[in-house]
Amino acid sequence: ELLGGRNYNGPEQLDGKTVIITGANTGIGKETALEMARRKARVIMACRSMKKCKEARKDIIAETLNRKVVCRECNLASFESVREFASDINRNEERVDVLINNAGVMRCPRKLSADGIELQLATNHMSHFLLTMLLLDKLKANAPSRVVTVSSVAHQRSSVSINFSDLNSEQNYEPSTAYDQSKLANVMFTKKLARELEGSGVTCSAVHPGIVNTGIGRHMSLYKSWMAMLLLRPLLWLFLKTPRQGAQTTIYAALSPHAEEHSGAYYSNQSEAAASEAACDVAAQERLWQISYKWTGLGP
């Protein structure tokens, strides 16, 4: 508990409120969904695999006795899927109080999304950008509301700043660099979004969950070498947070009064942390925003 940090134990209850979480069927997303269900929210699990989502939903209901937990298909590797999901929410949900952009892929071999965008950039940033923009009216209508985007300390590694000259990694693809870039985009998006939404009552936060033992690391060399697994896996618990511990900063950003007062902030271990210099570059944020608008088909 000590190494992994403390649990967020603010008193907030979420009766009558709706929380959407992408990638809610596993890891940090599932733990976040559990906590929101415990606090009596209506929880919408936005997942790619309905089979896995339904299994996770059963666990969550069994543990929290909250039956207001629903599965909705949303595949972040396809803008069409994101649009269908958002239009279903806009049509059929009375409200959205918290949107948690949690799902992510990490250091995978180079693949393209259905829309021709490098998969890590598409899943981790572009689709979450699109989803957030499509749900903004709902969020504004239910202010005070929140958008929480799960980034990573990896955004600070991103070779200084975002690489606009090869954003889609066409000239050269290095899995970890592309991951770092996508996580940098998350923080830049949060900061620009906070400016756009100033005075609207919608608060935006980006969070670093910690180094967490979840399936997201499956493409890392450690997971691929059985010898390393044999020797190091037993020690990993010393250094890695459990998914429950990893979810605490997301939960903090979604619920705490502090986060409501500090839109655009970046959090680590349930407290405000310094984002990288590149993440705070306003001109770059504006440029990324314009590109994201264009690539997601929202407008020029």
Short mmCIF file of C-alpha atoms in Angstrom, two decimals:
data_model
loop_
_atom_site.label_atom_id
_atom_site.label_comp_id
_atom_site.label_asym_id
_atom_site.label_seq_id
_atom_site.Cartn_x
_atom_site.Cartn_y
_atom_site.Cartn_z
CA GLU A 1 0.00 0.00 0.00
CA LEU A 2 2.79 2.42 0.92
CA LEU A 3 4.86 1.98 -2.23
CA GLY A 4 1.79 2.10 -4.42
CA GLY A 5 0.34 5.15 -2.68
CA ARG A 6 -2.88 5.63 -0.76
CA ASN A 7 -6.46 5.11 -1.91
CA TYR A 8 -8.54 8.16 -2.68
CA ASN A 9 -11.16 8.29 0.05
CA GLY A 10 -13.04 11.55 -0.45
CA PRO A 11 -16.73 11.39 0.56
CA GLU A 12 -18.21 12.16 -2.89
CA GLN A 13 -21.26 10.14 -3.93
CA LEU A 14 -22.48 9.99 -7.51
CA ASP A 15 -26.17 9.16 -7.26
CA GLY A 16 -27.97 10.38 -10.38
CA LYS A 17 -24.70 11.04 -12.21
CA THR A 18 -23.37 9.32 -15.32
CA VAL A 19 -19.71 8.41 -15.85
CA ILE A 20 -18.30 7.15 -19.15
CA ILE A 21 -15.02 5.20 -19.08
CA THR A 22 -13.20 3.97 -22.17
CA GLY A 23 -11.37 0.64 -21.84
CA ALA A 24 -13.35 -0.14 -18.69
CA ASN A 25 -13.21 -3.91 -18.92
CA THR A 26 -9.67 -4.41 -17.66
CA GLY A 27 -6.80 -2.92 -15.65
CA ILE A 28 -7.06 0.68 -14.48
CA GLY A 29 -10.30 1.20 -16.39
CA LYS A 30 -12.06 -1.64 -14.60
CA GLU A 31 -10.85 -0.45 -11.19
CA THR A 32 -12.05 3.07 -12.02
CA ALA A 33 -15.44 1.69 -13.08
CA LEU A 34 -15.66 -0.30 -9.84
CA GLU A 35 -15.04 2.80 -7.74
CA MET A 36 -17.59 4.88 -9.68
CA ALA A 37 -20.16 2.09 -9.30
CA ARG A 38 -19.39 1.89 -5.56
CA ARG A 39 -20.21 5.58 -5.38
CA LYS A 40 -23.55 4.85 -7.04
CA ALA A 41 -22.94 6.38 -10.47
CA ARG A 42 -24.51 5.14 -13.65
CA VAL A 43 -21.39 3.72 -15.30
CA ILE A 44 -21.09 3.36 -19.06
CA MET A 45 -18.28 0.99 -19.99
CA ALA A 46 -17.07 1.95 -23.47
CA CYS A 47 -15.18 -1.10 -24.73
CA ARG A 48 -13.98 -2.74 -27.91
CA SER A 49 -14.84 -6.31 -26.91
CA MET A 50 -18.44 -6.75 -25.74
CA LYS A 51 -17.66 -10.23 -24.46
CA LYS A 52 -14.91 -8.97 -22.12
CA CYS A 53 -17.03 -5.97 -21.19
CA LYS A 54 -19.97 -8.12 -20.11
CA GLU A 55 -17.71 -10.32 -17.98
CA ALA A 56 -16.23 -7.25 -16.27
CA ARG A 57 -19.72 -5.77 -15.82
CA LYS A 58 -20.83 -8.93 -13.98
CA ASP A 59 -17.86 -8.61 -11.59
CA ILE A 60 -18.58 -4.94 -10.94
CA ILE A 61 -22.27 -5.50 -10.23
CA ALA A 62 -21.49 -8.47 -7.97
CA GLU A 63 -19.02 -6.39 -5.99
CA THR A 64 -20.94 -3.11 -5.76
CA LEU A 65 -24.59 -4.26 -6.05
CA ASN A 66 -25.03 -1.30 -8.41
CA ARG A 67 -27.01 -2.49 -11.43
CA LYS A 68 -26.66 0.81 -13.28
CA VAL A 69 -23.57 -0.44 -15.11
CA VAL A 70 -23.91 -0.78 -18.87
CA CYS A 71 -21.75 -1.97 -21.75
CA ARG A 72 -21.49 0.00 -24.98
CA GLU A 73 -19.30 -0.84 -27.93
CA CYS A 74 -16.60 1.69 -28.75
CA ASN A 75 -13.53 0.73 -30.74
CA LEU A 76 -10.98 3.53 -30.57
CA ALA A 77 -9.17 2.19 -33.62
CA SER A 78 -12.11 3.43 -35.72
CA PHE A 79 -13.52 6.95 -35.86
CA GLU A 80 -16.77 5.49 -37.21
CA SER A 81 -17.13 3.37 -34.07
CA VAL A 82 -16.43 6.43 -31.87
CA ARG A 83 -19.05 8.44 -33.77
CA GLU A 84 -21.65 5.68 -33.41
CA PHE A 85 -20.94 5.42 -29.70
CA ALA A 86 -21.19 9.20 -29.20
CA SER A 87 -24.40 9.52 -31.16
CA ASP A 88 -25.93 6.69 -29.12
CA ILE A 89 -24.96 8.54 -25.92
CA ASN A 90 -26.22 11.89 -27.22
CA ARG A 91 -29.54 10.34 -28.26
CA ASN A 92 -30.23 8.01 -25.36
CA GLU A 93 -28.49 9.30 -22.25
CA GLU A 94 -30.04 12.09 -20.23
CA ARG A 95 -26.68 13.32 -19.01
CA VAL A 96 -22.92 12.88 -18.94
CA ASP A 97 -21.14 14.16 -15.82
CA VAL A 98 -17.69 12.63 -16.15
CA LEU A 99 -15.86 11.38 -19.24
CA ILE A 100 -12.76 9.32 -18.49
CA ASN A 101 -10.51 8.85 -21.53
CA ASN A 102 -8.72 5.82 -20.13
CA ALA A 103 -8.17 3.23 -22.87
CA GLY A 104 -4.75 2.94 -24.46
CA VAL A 105 -2.30 0.82 -26.39
CA MET A 106 1.39 0.80 -25.72
CA ARG A 107 4.50 0.09 -27.77
CA CYS A 108 2.83 -2.17 -30.29
CA PRO A 109 4.32 -3.09 -33.67
CA ARG A 110 3.41 -0.45 -36.28
CA LYS A 111 -0.21 -0.81 -37.30
CA LEU A 112 -2.71 1.64 -38.72
CA SER A 113 -6.19 2.37 -37.45
CA ALA A 114 -9.20 1.98 -39.76
CA ASP A 115 -8.60 5.63 -40.68
CA GLY A 116 -4.93 5.20 -41.63
CA ILE A 117 -3.51 6.69 -38.45
CA GLU A 118 -0.67 5.05 -36.50
CA LEU A 119 -2.47 2.94 -33.90
CA GLN A 120 -1.02 4.44 -30.71
CA LEU A 121 -1.70 8.00 -31.85
CA ALA A 122 -5.18 7.01 -33.09
CA THR A 123 -6.24 5.13 -29.96
CA ASN A 124 -4.52 7.14 -27.26
CA HIS A 125 -5.10 10.63 -28.62
CA MET A 126 -7.12 11.14 -31.82
CA SER A 127 -10.14 9.00 -30.92
CA HIS A 128 -10.30 10.42 -27.41
CA PHE A 129 -10.11 13.92 -28.93
CA LEU A 130 -13.03 13.04 -31.22
CA LEU A 131 -15.06 11.42 -28.45
CA THR A 132 -14.58 14.39 -26.12
CA MET A 133 -15.57 16.90 -28.81
CA LEU A 134 -18.69 14.92 -29.71
CA LEU A 135 -19.80 14.74 -26.06
CA LEU A 136 -18.99 18.36 -25.15
CA ASP A 137 -22.57 19.61 -25.38
CA LYS A 138 -23.73 16.91 -22.97
CA LEU A 139 -20.89 17.71 -20.58
CA LYS A 140 -21.59 21.46 -20.72
CA ALA A 141 -25.31 20.89 -20.18
CA ASN A 142 -24.51 19.04 -16.94
CA ALA A 143 -21.79 21.31 -15.58
CA PRO A 144 -20.04 21.14 -13.23
CA SER A 145 -18.68 18.15 -15.13
CA ARG A 146 -15.24 16.72 -15.89
CA VAL A 147 -13.02 15.26 -18.58
CA VAL A 148 -10.14 13.13 -17.29
CA THR A 149 -7.53 11.87 -19.77
CA VAL A 150 -5.06 9.19 -18.73
CA SER A 151 -1.61 10.20 -19.95
CA SER A 152 1.75 9.03 -18.59
CA VAL A 153 5.05 10.26 -17.22
CA ALA A 154 6.29 8.96 -20.58
CA HIS A 155 5.10 12.26 -22.07
CA GLN A 156 8.19 13.81 -20.48
CA ARG A 157 10.49 11.46 -22.35
CA SER A 158 9.11 12.40 -25.71
CA SER A 159 12.29 13.55 -27.45
CA VAL A 160 11.73 17.13 -26.38
CA SER A 161 8.55 17.96 -28.29
CA ILE A 162 5.87 16.65 -30.59
CA ASN A 163 7.17 15.67 -34.01
CA PHE A 164 4.88 17.48 -36.42
CA SER A 165 7.11 16.62 -39.38
CA ASP A 166 6.34 12.90 -38.91
CA LEU A 167 3.28 12.78 -36.67
CA ASN A 168 2.01 9.58 -38.25
CA SER A 169 5.42 7.84 -37.94
CA GLU A 170 5.61 7.25 -41.68
CA GLN A 171 9.29 8.05 -42.10
CA ASN A 172 10.35 6.10 -39.09
CA TYR A 173 8.55 4.10 -36.44
CA GLU A 174 9.91 3.41 -33.02
CA PRO A 175 7.21 1.89 -30.78
CA SER A 176 8.21 3.60 -27.55
CA THR A 177 8.75 7.00 -29.18
CA ALA A 178 5.30 6.81 -30.80
CA TYR A 179 3.82 5.89 -27.41
CA ASP A 180 5.57 8.83 -25.72
CA GLN A 181 4.28 11.15 -28.45
CA SER A 182 0.69 9.96 -27.99
CA LYS A 183 0.92 10.54 -24.23
CA LEU A 184 2.40 14.01 -24.81
CA ALA A 185 -0.58 14.70 -27.09
CA ASN A 186 -2.91 13.77 -24.18
CA VAL A 187 -1.44 16.48 -21.94
CA MET A 188 -1.34 19.10 -24.72
CA PHE A 189 -4.98 18.34 -25.54
CA THR A 190 -5.98 18.69 -21.87
CA LYS A 191 -4.32 22.08 -21.54
CA LYS A 192 -5.81 23.47 -24.76
CA LEU A 193 -9.24 22.01 -23.91
CA ALA A 194 -9.14 23.71 -20.50
CA ARG A 195 -8.63 27.07 -22.24
CA GLU A 196 -11.44 26.37 -24.71
CA LEU A 197 -13.83 25.47 -21.89
CA GLU A 198 -12.95 28.27 -19.50
CA GLY A 199 -16.07 29.46 -17.71
CA SER A 200 -18.18 26.52 -18.97
CA GLY A 201 -18.00 24.55 -15.71
CA VAL A 202 -16.29 21.63 -17.47
CA THR A 203 -12.96 20.81 -15.80
CA CYS A 204 -10.18 18.98 -17.67
CA SER A 205 -7.35 16.99 -16.11
CA ALA A 206 -4.57 14.72 -17.36
CA VAL A 207 -3.17 12.01 -15.08
CA HIS A 208 -0.14 9.77 -14.80
CA PRO A 209 -1.39 6.55 -13.16
CA GLY A 210 2.05 5.37 -12.09
CA ILE A 211 3.89 2.37 -13.50
CA VAL A 212 1.12 -0.19 -13.32
CA ASN A 213 1.09 -3.94 -13.74
CA THR A 214 -1.59 -4.27 -16.46
CA GLY A 215 -1.90 -5.97 -19.85
CA ILE A 216 -0.89 -2.75 -21.61
CA GLY A 217 2.80 -3.71 -21.33
CA ARG A 218 2.42 -6.92 -23.26
CA HIS A 219 4.54 -5.70 -26.18
CA MET A 220 7.50 -4.83 -23.95
CA SER A 221 10.58 -7.01 -24.19
CA LEU A 222 10.30 -8.02 -20.52
CA TYR A 223 7.00 -9.74 -21.25
CA LYS A 224 8.41 -11.46 -24.31
CA SER A 225 11.40 -13.09 -22.68
CA TRP A 226 10.38 -16.07 -20.54
CA MET A 227 13.71 -16.03 -18.74
CA ALA A 228 13.27 -12.40 -17.70
CA MET A 229 9.70 -13.19 -16.70
CA LEU A 230 10.84 -16.05 -14.52
CA LEU A 231 13.48 -14.00 -12.74
CA LEU A 232 11.90 -10.56 -12.60
CA ARG A 233 8.16 -11.13 -12.46
CA PRO A 234 8.22 -12.01 -8.74
CA LEU A 235 10.04 -8.72 -8.02
CA LEU A 236 7.79 -6.56 -10.17
CA TRP A 237 5.25 -6.11 -7.39
CA LEU A 238 7.85 -4.07 -5.52
CA PHE A 239 8.01 -1.49 -8.28
CA LEU A 240 4.69 -1.70 -10.06
CA LYS A 241 1.35 -0.48 -8.80
CA THR A 242 -1.62 -2.80 -8.89
CA PRO A 243 -4.43 -1.67 -11.22
CA ARG A 244 -6.36 -0.57 -8.13
CA GLN A 245 -3.47 1.64 -6.99
CA GLY A 246 -3.01 2.87 -10.56
CA ALA A 247 -6.64 3.99 -10.74
CA GLN A 248 -6.44 6.26 -7.68
CA THR A 249 -5.15 9.38 -9.46
CA THR A 250 -7.86 9.04 -12.13
CA ILE A 251 -10.45 8.73 -9.35
CA TYR A 252 -8.91 11.76 -7.63
CA ALA A 253 -9.15 13.85 -10.83
CA ALA A 254 -12.74 12.73 -11.41
CA LEU A 255 -13.97 13.47 -7.88
CA SER A 256 -11.76 15.71 -5.78
CA PRO A 257 -12.71 19.34 -5.10
CA HIS A 258 -9.09 20.35 -5.81
CA ALA A 259 -9.25 19.04 -9.39
CA GLU A 260 -12.46 20.95 -9.98
CA GLU A 261 -10.69 24.22 -9.16
CA HIS A 262 -7.62 23.57 -11.34
CA SER A 263 -8.67 22.89 -14.90
CA GLY A 264 -5.83 21.92 -17.24
CA ALA A 265 -3.69 20.42 -14.49
CA TYR A 266 -1.60 17.26 -14.74
CA TYR A 267 -1.65 14.89 -11.75
CA SER A 268 0.56 12.14 -10.41
CA ASN A 269 0.04 10.31 -7.10
CA GLN A 270 -3.10 12.33 -6.40
CA SER A 271 -1.34 15.66 -6.50
CA GLU A 272 -0.56 18.26 -9.12
CA ALA A 273 2.70 17.62 -10.96
CA ALA A 274 4.70 19.55 -13.52
CA ALA A 275 3.97 18.63 -17.12
CA SER A 276 6.90 18.74 -19.52
CA GLU A 277 7.93 21.99 -21.17
CA ALA A 278 6.80 20.60 -24.53
CA ALA A 279 3.34 19.85 -23.14
CA CYS A 280 3.01 23.50 -22.06
CA ASP A 281 3.96 24.97 -25.45
CA VAL A 282 0.81 26.91 -26.37
CA ALA A 283 1.63 27.28 -30.08
CA ALA A 284 2.21 23.52 -30.36
CA GLN A 285 -1.05 22.81 -28.48
CA GLU A 286 -2.92 25.02 -30.97
CA ARG A 287 -1.29 23.30 -33.91
CA LEU A 288 -2.03 19.80 -32.58
CA TRP A 289 -5.64 20.88 -31.98
CA GLN A 290 -6.03 22.00 -35.63
CA ILE A 291 -4.47 18.75 -36.92
CA SER A 292 -6.67 16.65 -34.61
CA TYR A 293 -9.74 18.52 -35.87
CA LYS A 294 -8.79 17.78 -39.44
CA TRP A 295 -7.72 14.16 -39.03
CA THR A 296 -10.83 13.21 -37.05
CA GLY A 297 -13.03 14.80 -39.72
CA LEU A 298 -14.56 17.38 -37.37
CA GLY A 299 -13.71 20.29 -39.67
CA PRO A 300 -10.93 22.24 -41.35
#
